mmCIF file with all atom_site columns, C-alpha atoms in Angstrom:
data_model
loop_
_atom_site.group_PDB
_atom_site.id
_atom_site.type_symbol
_atom_site.label_atom_id
_atom_site.label_alt_id
_atom_site.label_comp_id
_atom_site.label_asym_id
_atom_site.label_entity_id
_atom_site.label_seq_id
_atom_site.pdbx_PDB_ins_code
_atom_site.Cartn_x
_atom_site.Cartn_y
_atom_site.Cartn_z
_atom_site.occupancy
_atom_site.B_iso_or_equiv
_atom_site.pdbx_formal_charge
_atom_site.auth_seq_id
_atom_site.auth_comp_id
_atom_site.auth_asym_id
_atom_site.auth_atom_id
_atom_site.pdbx_PDB_model_num
ATOM 1   C CA . SER K 1 1   ? 26.837 -39.627 -5.564  1.00 48.00 ? 1141 SER K CA 1
ATOM 2   C CA . GLN K 1 2   ? 27.382 -38.667 -9.203  1.00 53.00 ? 1142 GLN K CA 1
ATOM 3   C CA . GLN K 1 3   ? 26.501 -41.381 -11.655 1.00 65.00 ? 1143 GLN K CA 1
ATOM 4   C CA . GLY K 1 4   ? 26.720 -39.595 -14.980 1.00 71.00 ? 1144 GLY K CA 1
ATOM 5   C CA . GLU K 1 5   ? 29.777 -37.744 -16.209 1.00 81.00 ? 1145 GLU K CA 1
ATOM 6   C CA . GLU K 1 6   ? 29.311 -35.338 -19.085 1.00 85.00 ? 1146 GLU K CA 1
ATOM 7   C CA . ASP K 1 7   ? 31.971 -34.468 -21.596 1.00 86.00 ? 1147 ASP K CA 1
ATOM 8   C CA . PRO K 1 8   ? 33.011 -31.850 -22.506 1.00 92.00 ? 1148 PRO K CA 1
ATOM 9   C CA . GLN K 1 9   ? 32.522 -29.614 -19.479 1.00 91.00 ? 1149 GLN K CA 1
ATOM 10  C CA . ALA K 1 10  ? 32.092 -26.627 -21.774 1.00 94.00 ? 1150 ALA K CA 1
ATOM 11  C CA . LEU K 1 11  ? 31.387 -26.244 -25.479 1.00 95.00 ? 1151 LEU K CA 1
ATOM 12  C CA . SER K 1 12  ? 31.306 -23.115 -27.609 1.00 96.00 ? 1152 SER K CA 1
ATOM 13  C CA . ILE K 1 13  ? 29.926 -23.166 -31.146 1.00 96.00 ? 1153 ILE K CA 1
ATOM 14  C CA . GLN K 1 14  ? 28.343 -20.838 -33.673 1.00 97.00 ? 1154 GLN K CA 1
ATOM 15  C CA . GLU K 1 15  ? 24.708 -20.750 -34.663 1.00 97.00 ? 1155 GLU K CA 1
ATOM 16  C CA . GLY K 1 16  ? 23.885 -23.334 -37.267 1.00 97.00 ? 1156 GLY K CA 1
ATOM 17  C CA . GLU K 1 17  ? 26.542 -25.785 -36.137 1.00 97.00 ? 1157 GLU K CA 1
ATOM 18  C CA . ASN K 1 18  ? 25.789 -29.079 -34.437 1.00 97.00 ? 1158 ASN K CA 1
ATOM 19  C CA . ALA K 1 19  ? 26.576 -29.643 -30.776 1.00 97.00 ? 1159 ALA K CA 1
ATOM 20  C CA . THR K 1 20  ? 27.444 -33.051 -29.384 1.00 97.00 ? 1160 THR K CA 1
ATOM 21  C CA . MET K 1 21  ? 27.626 -33.852 -25.699 1.00 96.00 ? 1161 MET K CA 1
ATOM 22  C CA . ASN K 1 22  ? 28.580 -37.162 -24.200 1.00 96.00 ? 1162 ASN K CA 1
ATOM 23  C CA . CYS K 1 23  ? 27.660 -38.861 -20.972 1.00 95.00 ? 1163 CYS K CA 1
ATOM 24  C CA . SER K 1 24  ? 29.259 -41.863 -19.329 1.00 94.00 ? 1164 SER K CA 1
ATOM 25  C CA . TYR K 1 25  ? 27.865 -43.720 -16.347 1.00 93.00 ? 1165 TYR K CA 1
ATOM 26  C CA . LYS K 1 26  ? 29.008 -46.453 -14.036 1.00 90.00 ? 1166 LYS K CA 1
ATOM 27  C CA . THR K 1 27  ? 26.236 -48.898 -13.186 1.00 87.00 ? 1167 THR K CA 1
ATOM 28  C CA . SER K 1 28  ? 23.339 -50.515 -15.018 1.00 88.00 ? 1168 SER K CA 1
ATOM 29  C CA . ILE K 1 29  ? 20.365 -48.302 -15.698 1.00 89.00 ? 1169 ILE K CA 1
ATOM 30  C CA . ASN K 1 30  ? 16.659 -48.515 -16.515 1.00 88.00 ? 1170 ASN K CA 1
ATOM 31  C CA . ASN K 1 31  ? 16.701 -45.288 -18.468 1.00 90.00 ? 1171 ASN K CA 1
ATOM 32  C CA . LEU K 1 32  ? 18.812 -42.216 -19.165 1.00 93.00 ? 1172 LEU K CA 1
ATOM 33  C CA . GLN K 1 33  ? 17.429 -38.721 -19.422 1.00 93.00 ? 1173 GLN K CA 1
ATOM 34  C CA . TRP K 1 34  ? 18.760 -35.385 -20.658 1.00 95.00 ? 1174 TRP K CA 1
ATOM 35  C CA . TYR K 1 35  ? 17.805 -32.079 -19.091 1.00 95.00 ? 1175 TYR K CA 1
ATOM 36  C CA . ARG K 1 36  ? 18.538 -28.455 -19.909 1.00 96.00 ? 1176 ARG K CA 1
ATOM 37  C CA . GLN K 1 37  ? 19.072 -25.691 -17.380 1.00 94.00 ? 1177 GLN K CA 1
ATOM 38  C CA . ASN K 1 38  ? 19.035 -22.045 -18.330 1.00 92.00 ? 1178 ASN K CA 1
ATOM 39  C CA . SER K 1 39  ? 21.167 -19.753 -16.196 1.00 83.00 ? 1179 SER K CA 1
ATOM 40  C CA . GLY K 1 40  ? 20.744 -21.331 -12.754 1.00 72.00 ? 1180 GLY K CA 1
ATOM 41  C CA . ARG K 1 41  ? 17.013 -21.878 -13.038 1.00 83.00 ? 1181 ARG K CA 1
ATOM 42  C CA . GLY K 1 42  ? 14.955 -25.058 -12.996 1.00 87.00 ? 1182 GLY K CA 1
ATOM 43  C CA . LEU K 1 43  ? 15.729 -28.022 -15.208 1.00 92.00 ? 1183 LEU K CA 1
ATOM 44  C CA . VAL K 1 44  ? 13.660 -28.824 -18.264 1.00 93.00 ? 1184 VAL K CA 1
ATOM 45  C CA . HIS K 1 45  ? 13.262 -32.433 -19.333 1.00 92.00 ? 1185 HIS K CA 1
ATOM 46  C CA . LEU K 1 46  ? 14.385 -32.905 -22.933 1.00 95.00 ? 1186 LEU K CA 1
ATOM 47  C CA . ILE K 1 47  ? 14.309 -36.582 -23.751 1.00 94.00 ? 1187 ILE K CA 1
ATOM 48  C CA . LEU K 1 48  ? 14.286 -40.014 -22.120 1.00 93.00 ? 1188 LEU K CA 1
ATOM 49  C CA . ILE K 1 49  ? 15.780 -43.155 -23.603 1.00 94.00 ? 1189 ILE K CA 1
ATOM 50  C CA . ARG K 1 50  ? 15.163 -46.562 -22.084 1.00 92.00 ? 1190 ARG K CA 1
ATOM 51  C CA . SER K 1 51  ? 17.843 -49.190 -21.644 1.00 92.00 ? 1191 SER K CA 1
ATOM 52  C CA . ASN K 1 52  ? 16.423 -51.323 -24.467 1.00 94.00 ? 1192 ASN K CA 1
ATOM 53  C CA . GLU K 1 53  ? 16.505 -48.426 -26.931 1.00 95.00 ? 1193 GLU K CA 1
ATOM 54  C CA . ARG K 1 54  ? 19.543 -47.382 -28.958 1.00 97.00 ? 1194 ARG K CA 1
ATOM 55  C CA . GLU K 1 55  ? 18.470 -44.108 -30.507 1.00 98.00 ? 1195 GLU K CA 1
ATOM 56  C CA . LYS K 1 56  ? 15.736 -41.577 -30.071 1.00 97.00 ? 1196 LYS K CA 1
ATOM 57  C CA . HIS K 1 57  ? 14.822 -38.338 -31.824 1.00 96.00 ? 1197 HIS K CA 1
ATOM 58  C CA . SER K 1 58  ? 12.860 -35.308 -30.720 1.00 95.00 ? 1198 SER K CA 1
ATOM 59  C CA . GLY K 1 59  ? 12.855 -32.315 -33.031 1.00 97.00 ? 1199 GLY K CA 1
ATOM 60  C CA . ARG K 1 60  ? 16.474 -31.160 -33.368 1.00 97.00 ? 1200 ARG K CA 1
ATOM 61  C CA . LEU K 1 61  ? 17.613 -33.545 -30.634 1.00 97.00 ? 1201 LEU K CA 1
ATOM 62  C CA . ARG K 1 62  ? 19.085 -36.972 -31.207 1.00 98.00 ? 1202 ARG K CA 1
ATOM 63  C CA . VAL K 1 63  ? 20.083 -39.211 -28.332 1.00 98.00 ? 1203 VAL K CA 1
ATOM 64  C CA . THR K 1 64  ? 21.987 -42.456 -28.562 1.00 98.00 ? 1204 THR K CA 1
ATOM 65  C CA . LEU K 1 65  ? 22.576 -45.011 -25.860 1.00 97.00 ? 1205 LEU K CA 1
ATOM 66  C CA . ASP K 1 66  ? 25.237 -47.722 -25.792 1.00 97.00 ? 1206 ASP K CA 1
ATOM 67  C CA . THR K 1 67  ? 24.674 -49.842 -22.700 1.00 95.00 ? 1207 THR K CA 1
ATOM 68  C CA . SER K 1 68  ? 27.720 -52.005 -23.453 1.00 95.00 ? 1208 SER K CA 1
ATOM 69  C CA . LYS K 1 69  ? 29.928 -48.926 -23.169 1.00 95.00 ? 1209 LYS K CA 1
ATOM 70  C CA . LYS K 1 70  ? 27.728 -47.291 -20.527 1.00 95.00 ? 1210 LYS K CA 1
ATOM 71  C CA . SER K 1 71  ? 27.567 -44.116 -22.547 1.00 96.00 ? 1211 SER K CA 1
ATOM 72  C CA . SER K 1 72  ? 25.106 -41.794 -24.213 1.00 96.00 ? 1212 SER K CA 1
ATOM 73  C CA . SER K 1 73  ? 25.351 -38.824 -26.517 1.00 97.00 ? 1213 SER K CA 1
ATOM 74  C CA . LEU K 1 74  ? 23.091 -35.860 -27.134 1.00 97.00 ? 1214 LEU K CA 1
ATOM 75  C CA . LEU K 1 75  ? 23.239 -34.184 -30.517 1.00 98.00 ? 1215 LEU K CA 1
ATOM 76  C CA . ILE K 1 76  ? 21.622 -30.818 -31.093 1.00 98.00 ? 1216 ILE K CA 1
ATOM 77  C CA . THR K 1 77  ? 21.442 -30.052 -34.795 1.00 98.00 ? 1217 THR K CA 1
ATOM 78  C CA . ALA K 1 78  ? 21.400 -26.577 -36.350 1.00 97.00 ? 1218 ALA K CA 1
ATOM 79  C CA . SER K 1 79  ? 21.957 -24.919 -32.993 1.00 97.00 ? 1219 SER K CA 1
ATOM 80  C CA . ARG K 1 80  ? 20.496 -21.550 -32.096 1.00 97.00 ? 1220 ARG K CA 1
ATOM 81  C CA . ALA K 1 81  ? 21.531 -18.881 -29.610 1.00 96.00 ? 1221 ALA K CA 1
ATOM 82  C CA . ALA K 1 82  ? 18.502 -19.922 -27.529 1.00 95.00 ? 1222 ALA K CA 1
ATOM 83  C CA . ASP K 1 83  ? 20.129 -23.346 -27.038 1.00 97.00 ? 1223 ASP K CA 1
ATOM 84  C CA . THR K 1 84  ? 22.735 -21.707 -24.796 1.00 97.00 ? 1224 THR K CA 1
ATOM 85  C CA . ALA K 1 85  ? 22.335 -23.507 -21.474 1.00 96.00 ? 1225 ALA K CA 1
ATOM 86  C CA . SER K 1 86  ? 23.775 -26.259 -19.302 1.00 95.00 ? 1226 SER K CA 1
ATOM 87  C CA . TYR K 1 87  ? 22.866 -29.794 -20.288 1.00 96.00 ? 1227 TYR K CA 1
ATOM 88  C CA . PHE K 1 88  ? 22.729 -32.645 -17.800 1.00 95.00 ? 1228 PHE K CA 1
ATOM 89  C CA . CYS K 1 89  ? 22.393 -36.344 -18.244 1.00 94.00 ? 1229 CYS K CA 1
ATOM 90  C CA . ALA K 1 90  ? 20.661 -38.282 -15.506 1.00 93.00 ? 1230 ALA K CA 1
ATOM 91  C CA . THR K 1 91  ? 20.398 -42.000 -14.978 1.00 91.00 ? 1231 THR K CA 1
ATOM 92  C CA . TRP K 1 92  ? 17.541 -43.859 -13.389 1.00 85.00 ? 1232 TRP K CA 1
ATOM 93  C CA . ASN K 1 93  ? 18.005 -47.217 -11.792 1.00 80.00 ? 1233 ASN K CA 1
ATOM 94  C CA . SER K 1 94  ? 15.397 -49.179 -9.886  1.00 73.00 ? 1234 SER K CA 1
ATOM 95  C CA . ASN K 1 95  ? 18.157 -50.355 -7.562  1.00 69.00 ? 1235 ASN K CA 1
ATOM 96  C CA . SER K 1 96  ? 19.165 -46.817 -6.620  1.00 63.00 ? 1236 SER K CA 1
ATOM 97  C CA . GLY K 1 97  ? 16.058 -46.019 -4.672  1.00 64.00 ? 1237 GLY K CA 1
ATOM 98  C CA . TYR K 1 98  ? 14.409 -44.552 -7.767  1.00 64.00 ? 1238 TYR K CA 1
ATOM 99  C CA . ALA K 1 99  ? 16.400 -41.346 -7.517  1.00 75.00 ? 1239 ALA K CA 1
ATOM 100 C CA . LEU K 1 100 ? 17.688 -39.715 -10.656 1.00 84.00 ? 1240 LEU K CA 1
ATOM 101 C CA . ASN K 1 101 ? 21.470 -39.402 -10.542 1.00 87.00 ? 1241 ASN K CA 1
ATOM 102 C CA . PHE K 1 102 ? 22.830 -36.390 -12.356 1.00 90.00 ? 1242 PHE K CA 1
ATOM 103 C CA . GLY K 1 103 ? 26.182 -35.592 -13.864 1.00 87.00 ? 1243 GLY K CA 1
ATOM 104 C CA . LYS K 1 104 ? 27.822 -32.185 -13.467 1.00 88.00 ? 1244 LYS K CA 1
ATOM 105 C CA . GLY K 1 105 ? 26.661 -30.981 -16.861 1.00 91.00 ? 1245 GLY K CA 1
ATOM 106 C CA . THR K 1 106 ? 28.005 -29.540 -20.078 1.00 94.00 ? 1246 THR K CA 1
ATOM 107 C CA . SER K 1 107 ? 27.843 -25.787 -20.488 1.00 94.00 ? 1247 SER K CA 1
ATOM 108 C CA . LEU K 1 108 ? 26.912 -24.936 -24.089 1.00 97.00 ? 1248 LEU K CA 1
ATOM 109 C CA . LEU K 1 109 ? 27.405 -21.468 -25.547 1.00 97.00 ? 1249 LEU K CA 1
ATOM 110 C CA . VAL K 1 110 ? 25.971 -20.772 -28.992 1.00 97.00 ? 1250 VAL K CA 1
ATOM 111 C CA . THR K 1 111 ? 27.088 -17.482 -30.480 1.00 96.00 ? 1251 THR K CA 1
ATOM 112 C CA . PRO K 1 112 ? 25.243 -15.688 -33.289 1.00 92.00 ? 1252 PRO K CA 1
ATOM 113 C CA . GLU Q 2 1   ? -1.721 -26.774 -16.103 1.00 59.00 ? 421  GLU Q CA 1
ATOM 114 C CA . ALA Q 2 2   ? 0.425  -25.213 -13.403 1.00 71.00 ? 422  ALA Q CA 1
ATOM 115 C CA . GLY Q 2 3   ? 3.970  -26.506 -13.187 1.00 91.00 ? 423  GLY Q CA 1
ATOM 116 C CA . VAL Q 2 4   ? 5.953  -27.314 -10.081 1.00 96.00 ? 424  VAL Q CA 1
ATOM 117 C CA . THR Q 2 5   ? 6.007  -24.243 -7.892  1.00 97.00 ? 425  THR Q CA 1
ATOM 118 C CA . GLN Q 2 6   ? 8.602  -23.476 -5.267  1.00 97.00 ? 426  GLN Q CA 1
ATOM 119 C CA . SER Q 2 7   ? 8.688  -20.783 -2.644  1.00 97.00 ? 427  SER Q CA 1
ATOM 120 C CA . PRO Q 2 8   ? 10.348 -18.589 -1.736  1.00 97.00 ? 428  PRO Q CA 1
ATOM 121 C CA . THR Q 2 9   ? 12.437 -17.765 -4.795  1.00 96.00 ? 429  THR Q CA 1
ATOM 122 C CA . HIS Q 2 10  ? 15.266 -16.415 -2.700  1.00 97.00 ? 430  HIS Q CA 1
ATOM 123 C CA . LEU Q 2 11  ? 16.041 -16.865 0.972   1.00 98.00 ? 431  LEU Q CA 1
ATOM 124 C CA . ILE Q 2 12  ? 18.810 -15.302 3.016   1.00 98.00 ? 432  ILE Q CA 1
ATOM 125 C CA . LYS Q 2 13  ? 19.540 -16.763 6.425   1.00 98.00 ? 433  LYS Q CA 1
ATOM 126 C CA . THR Q 2 14  ? 22.204 -16.432 9.056   1.00 98.00 ? 434  THR Q CA 1
ATOM 127 C CA . ARG Q 2 15  ? 24.444 -19.328 9.999   1.00 98.00 ? 435  ARG Q CA 1
ATOM 128 C CA . GLY Q 2 16  ? 22.806 -21.429 12.703  1.00 98.00 ? 436  GLY Q CA 1
ATOM 129 C CA . GLN Q 2 17  ? 19.241 -20.506 11.741  1.00 98.00 ? 437  GLN Q CA 1
ATOM 130 C CA . GLN Q 2 18  ? 16.651 -22.808 10.201  1.00 98.00 ? 438  GLN Q CA 1
ATOM 131 C CA . ALA Q 2 19  ? 15.312 -22.583 6.653   1.00 98.00 ? 439  ALA Q CA 1
ATOM 132 C CA . THR Q 2 20  ? 12.013 -23.913 5.316   1.00 98.00 ? 440  THR Q CA 1
ATOM 133 C CA . LEU Q 2 21  ? 11.504 -24.373 1.601   1.00 98.00 ? 441  LEU Q CA 1
ATOM 134 C CA . ARG Q 2 22  ? 8.203  -25.316 -0.003  1.00 98.00 ? 442  ARG Q CA 1
ATOM 135 C CA . CYS Q 2 23  ? 7.192  -27.184 -3.124  1.00 98.00 ? 443  CYS Q CA 1
ATOM 136 C CA . SER Q 2 24  ? 3.865  -27.825 -4.828  1.00 97.00 ? 444  SER Q CA 1
ATOM 137 C CA . PRO Q 2 25  ? 3.926  -30.637 -7.403  1.00 96.00 ? 445  PRO Q CA 1
ATOM 138 C CA . ILE Q 2 26  ? 1.992  -30.850 -10.619 1.00 93.00 ? 446  ILE Q CA 1
ATOM 139 C CA . SER Q 2 27  ? -1.586 -31.959 -10.055 1.00 92.00 ? 447  SER Q CA 1
ATOM 140 C CA . GLY Q 2 28  ? -1.724 -35.747 -10.174 1.00 88.00 ? 448  GLY Q CA 1
ATOM 141 C CA . HIS Q 2 29  ? 1.934  -36.245 -9.318  1.00 90.00 ? 449  HIS Q CA 1
ATOM 142 C CA . THR Q 2 30  ? 2.439  -38.137 -6.084  1.00 90.00 ? 450  THR Q CA 1
ATOM 143 C CA . SER Q 2 31  ? 6.242  -38.194 -5.927  1.00 90.00 ? 451  SER Q CA 1
ATOM 144 C CA . VAL Q 2 32  ? 8.336  -35.206 -4.896  1.00 93.00 ? 452  VAL Q CA 1
ATOM 145 C CA . TYR Q 2 33  ? 12.134 -35.071 -5.055  1.00 93.00 ? 453  TYR Q CA 1
ATOM 146 C CA . TRP Q 2 34  ? 14.520 -32.541 -3.573  1.00 96.00 ? 454  TRP Q CA 1
ATOM 147 C CA . TYR Q 2 35  ? 17.943 -31.785 -5.012  1.00 95.00 ? 455  TYR Q CA 1
ATOM 148 C CA . GLN Q 2 36  ? 20.733 -29.468 -3.940  1.00 96.00 ? 456  GLN Q CA 1
ATOM 149 C CA . GLN Q 2 37  ? 22.753 -27.700 -6.626  1.00 94.00 ? 457  GLN Q CA 1
ATOM 150 C CA . ALA Q 2 38  ? 25.787 -26.088 -5.088  1.00 91.00 ? 458  ALA Q CA 1
ATOM 151 C CA . LEU Q 2 39  ? 28.272 -24.226 -7.250  1.00 85.00 ? 459  LEU Q CA 1
ATOM 152 C CA . GLY Q 2 40  ? 30.537 -26.638 -9.071  1.00 74.00 ? 460  GLY Q CA 1
ATOM 153 C CA . LEU Q 2 41  ? 28.977 -29.758 -7.546  1.00 76.00 ? 461  LEU Q CA 1
ATOM 154 C CA . GLY Q 2 42  ? 26.142 -30.543 -9.920  1.00 83.00 ? 462  GLY Q CA 1
ATOM 155 C CA . LEU Q 2 43  ? 22.819 -31.800 -8.613  1.00 90.00 ? 463  LEU Q CA 1
ATOM 156 C CA . GLN Q 2 44  ? 22.939 -33.855 -5.455  1.00 92.00 ? 464  GLN Q CA 1
ATOM 157 C CA . PHE Q 2 45  ? 19.924 -35.965 -4.505  1.00 92.00 ? 465  PHE Q CA 1
ATOM 158 C CA . LEU Q 2 46  ? 18.506 -35.008 -1.114  1.00 95.00 ? 466  LEU Q CA 1
ATOM 159 C CA . LEU Q 2 47  ? 15.120 -36.619 -0.483  1.00 94.00 ? 467  LEU Q CA 1
ATOM 160 C CA . TRP Q 2 48  ? 12.295 -38.478 -2.202  1.00 91.00 ? 468  TRP Q CA 1
ATOM 161 C CA . TYR Q 2 49  ? 8.721  -38.522 -0.938  1.00 92.00 ? 469  TYR Q CA 1
ATOM 162 C CA . ASP Q 2 50  ? 5.888  -40.581 -2.320  1.00 89.00 ? 470  ASP Q CA 1
ATOM 163 C CA . GLU Q 2 51  ? 2.367  -40.947 -0.982  1.00 89.00 ? 471  GLU Q CA 1
ATOM 164 C CA . GLY Q 2 52  ? 3.294  -39.006 2.125   1.00 92.00 ? 472  GLY Q CA 1
ATOM 165 C CA . GLU Q 2 53  ? 6.277  -41.100 3.111   1.00 92.00 ? 473  GLU Q CA 1
ATOM 166 C CA . GLU Q 2 54  ? 10.009 -40.628 2.835   1.00 93.00 ? 474  GLU Q CA 1
ATOM 167 C CA . ARG Q 2 55  ? 11.184 -43.289 0.382   1.00 89.00 ? 475  ARG Q CA 1
ATOM 168 C CA . ASN Q 2 56  ? 14.855 -42.498 0.087   1.00 89.00 ? 476  ASN Q CA 1
ATOM 169 C CA . ARG Q 2 57  ? 17.405 -39.923 1.122   1.00 91.00 ? 477  ARG Q CA 1
ATOM 170 C CA . GLY Q 2 58  ? 20.793 -38.965 -0.227  1.00 91.00 ? 478  GLY Q CA 1
ATOM 171 C CA . ASN Q 2 59  ? 24.063 -38.625 1.590   1.00 91.00 ? 479  ASN Q CA 1
ATOM 172 C CA . PHE Q 2 60  ? 23.138 -35.579 3.659   1.00 95.00 ? 480  PHE Q CA 1
ATOM 173 C CA . PRO Q 2 61  ? 23.191 -35.089 7.459   1.00 97.00 ? 481  PRO Q CA 1
ATOM 174 C CA . PRO Q 2 62  ? 19.975 -35.435 9.503   1.00 97.00 ? 482  PRO Q CA 1
ATOM 175 C CA . ARG Q 2 63  ? 19.643 -31.652 9.791   1.00 97.00 ? 483  ARG Q CA 1
ATOM 176 C CA . PHE Q 2 64  ? 18.219 -31.886 6.265   1.00 98.00 ? 484  PHE Q CA 1
ATOM 177 C CA . SER Q 2 65  ? 14.689 -33.157 6.684   1.00 97.00 ? 485  SER Q CA 1
ATOM 178 C CA . GLY Q 2 66  ? 11.279 -32.729 5.193   1.00 96.00 ? 486  GLY Q CA 1
ATOM 179 C CA . ARG Q 2 67  ? 7.801  -34.018 4.827   1.00 97.00 ? 487  ARG Q CA 1
ATOM 180 C CA . GLN Q 2 68  ? 5.027  -34.499 2.322   1.00 97.00 ? 488  GLN Q CA 1
ATOM 181 C CA . PHE Q 2 69  ? 1.513  -33.382 3.053   1.00 97.00 ? 489  PHE Q CA 1
ATOM 182 C CA . PRO Q 2 70  ? -1.770 -35.155 2.130   1.00 96.00 ? 490  PRO Q CA 1
ATOM 183 C CA . ASN Q 2 71  ? -2.116 -32.868 -0.919  1.00 95.00 ? 491  ASN Q CA 1
ATOM 184 C CA . TYR Q 2 72  ? 1.378  -34.080 -2.009  1.00 95.00 ? 492  TYR Q CA 1
ATOM 185 C CA . SER Q 2 73  ? 3.023  -30.718 -1.478  1.00 97.00 ? 493  SER Q CA 1
ATOM 186 C CA . SER Q 2 74  ? 6.316  -30.906 0.344   1.00 98.00 ? 494  SER Q CA 1
ATOM 187 C CA . GLU Q 2 75  ? 8.516  -28.987 2.696   1.00 98.00 ? 495  GLU Q CA 1
ATOM 188 C CA . LEU Q 2 76  ? 12.291 -29.142 3.077   1.00 98.00 ? 496  LEU Q CA 1
ATOM 189 C CA . ASN Q 2 77  ? 13.759 -28.039 6.377   1.00 98.00 ? 497  ASN Q CA 1
ATOM 190 C CA . VAL Q 2 78  ? 17.408 -27.312 6.944   1.00 98.00 ? 498  VAL Q CA 1
ATOM 191 C CA . ASN Q 2 79  ? 18.403 -26.850 10.567  1.00 98.00 ? 499  ASN Q CA 1
ATOM 192 C CA . ALA Q 2 80  ? 21.558 -25.322 12.012  1.00 98.00 ? 500  ALA Q CA 1
ATOM 193 C CA . LEU Q 2 81  ? 22.459 -23.707 8.696   1.00 98.00 ? 501  LEU Q CA 1
ATOM 194 C CA . GLU Q 2 82  ? 26.079 -23.715 7.618   1.00 97.00 ? 502  GLU Q CA 1
ATOM 195 C CA . LEU Q 2 83  ? 27.730 -21.491 5.041   1.00 97.00 ? 503  LEU Q CA 1
ATOM 196 C CA . GLU Q 2 84  ? 28.183 -24.451 2.694   1.00 96.00 ? 504  GLU Q CA 1
ATOM 197 C CA . ASP Q 2 85  ? 24.409 -24.980 2.610   1.00 97.00 ? 505  ASP Q CA 1
ATOM 198 C CA . SER Q 2 86  ? 24.231 -22.008 0.263   1.00 97.00 ? 506  SER Q CA 1
ATOM 199 C CA . ALA Q 2 87  ? 22.885 -23.441 -2.980  1.00 97.00 ? 507  ALA Q CA 1
ATOM 200 C CA . LEU Q 2 88  ? 19.977 -23.659 -5.361  1.00 96.00 ? 508  LEU Q CA 1
ATOM 201 C CA . TYR Q 2 89  ? 17.440 -26.142 -4.003  1.00 97.00 ? 509  TYR Q CA 1
ATOM 202 C CA . LEU Q 2 90  ? 15.363 -27.758 -6.696  1.00 96.00 ? 510  LEU Q CA 1
ATOM 203 C CA . CYS Q 2 91  ? 12.141 -29.649 -6.263  1.00 96.00 ? 511  CYS Q CA 1
ATOM 204 C CA . ALA Q 2 92  ? 10.808 -32.045 -8.886  1.00 94.00 ? 512  ALA Q CA 1
ATOM 205 C CA . SER Q 2 93  ? 7.668  -34.111 -9.155  1.00 92.00 ? 513  SER Q CA 1
ATOM 206 C CA . SER Q 2 94  ? 6.655  -37.158 -11.116 1.00 88.00 ? 514  SER Q CA 1
ATOM 207 C CA . LEU Q 2 95  ? 3.854  -39.611 -11.492 1.00 82.00 ? 515  LEU Q CA 1
ATOM 208 C CA . HIS Q 2 96  ? 3.909  -42.627 -9.243  1.00 68.00 ? 516  HIS Q CA 1
ATOM 209 C CA . LEU Q 2 97  ? 7.151  -44.471 -9.684  1.00 61.00 ? 517  LEU Q CA 1
ATOM 210 C CA . ASP Q 2 98  ? 5.799  -47.310 -11.797 1.00 58.00 ? 518  ASP Q CA 1
ATOM 211 C CA . ARG Q 2 99  ? 4.951  -44.763 -14.471 1.00 54.00 ? 519  ARG Q CA 1
ATOM 212 C CA . ALA Q 2 100 ? 7.914  -42.532 -13.802 1.00 54.00 ? 520  ALA Q CA 1
ATOM 213 C CA . THR Q 2 101 ? 10.087 -44.955 -15.732 1.00 60.00 ? 521  THR Q CA 1
ATOM 214 C CA . TYR Q 2 102 ? 8.492  -43.707 -18.926 1.00 63.00 ? 522  TYR Q CA 1
ATOM 215 C CA . TYR Q 2 103 ? 8.489  -40.004 -18.145 1.00 72.00 ? 523  TYR Q CA 1
ATOM 216 C CA . GLY Q 2 104 ? 10.967 -37.563 -16.831 1.00 80.00 ? 524  GLY Q CA 1
ATOM 217 C CA . TYR Q 2 105 ? 10.703 -35.387 -13.807 1.00 87.00 ? 525  TYR Q CA 1
ATOM 218 C CA . THR Q 2 106 ? 9.211  -31.911 -13.890 1.00 90.00 ? 526  THR Q CA 1
ATOM 219 C CA . PHE Q 2 107 ? 11.337 -29.414 -12.006 1.00 94.00 ? 527  PHE Q CA 1
ATOM 220 C CA . GLY Q 2 108 ? 10.448 -26.181 -10.315 1.00 96.00 ? 528  GLY Q CA 1
ATOM 221 C CA . SER Q 2 109 ? 12.544 -23.037 -10.721 1.00 95.00 ? 529  SER Q CA 1
ATOM 222 C CA . GLY Q 2 110 ? 14.217 -23.531 -7.376  1.00 96.00 ? 530  GLY Q CA 1
ATOM 223 C CA . THR Q 2 111 ? 14.853 -21.652 -4.175  1.00 97.00 ? 531  THR Q CA 1
ATOM 224 C CA . ARG Q 2 112 ? 18.222 -19.954 -3.919  1.00 96.00 ? 532  ARG Q CA 1
ATOM 225 C CA . LEU Q 2 113 ? 19.334 -20.175 -0.311  1.00 98.00 ? 533  LEU Q CA 1
ATOM 226 C CA . THR Q 2 114 ? 22.157 -17.935 0.834   1.00 97.00 ? 534  THR Q CA 1
ATOM 227 C CA . VAL Q 2 115 ? 23.638 -18.455 4.280   1.00 98.00 ? 535  VAL Q CA 1
ATOM 228 C CA . VAL Q 2 116 ? 25.634 -15.533 5.645   1.00 97.00 ? 536  VAL Q CA 1
#
């Protein structure tokens, strides 16, 4: 079953602009993770934020987590054409049999 | 360090046949997860193996099965293939679950199964 729900479904921006994707989930979590998928290939782990953390940075990525609203956001600053991909949030809950539950993803297109 | 490897890359089968997909985890990873990514449906959790045992399975019929070998590699079998089984099947591995909470999963590039 889907736990995370990304918004928007698709996003188109120009190089240099910032891209923001949101994720909402339904039940309590231990951590939330963001992954990138290029053109139907394997997923690449980007960043993990634990339930007791509110914000995390990694290079041009900034993730926030609001457990009271059951939501997270991924910000990619100064986007590049190479950032074009699908981005998925995934929640991890020790009560869900330790399986990562993925949303359907946000498709990001960055044009030069 | 080699990543998660999956084979074959592509597989074409006829409806009713059986398909076998293989996955080799990163060295030191004991958990292997299988996901199905069908068009428009996102990633659906299939199976989780750890230390050679099936720990959890998603909402899939019993014709989806698998196993994990002593070297932690894994096999996914899909029997009596149906057209809607056509999808990208992704394998991921992680450290043992008590450490997996601090790290993400490492995914392979997937096997694209087409049922005709």
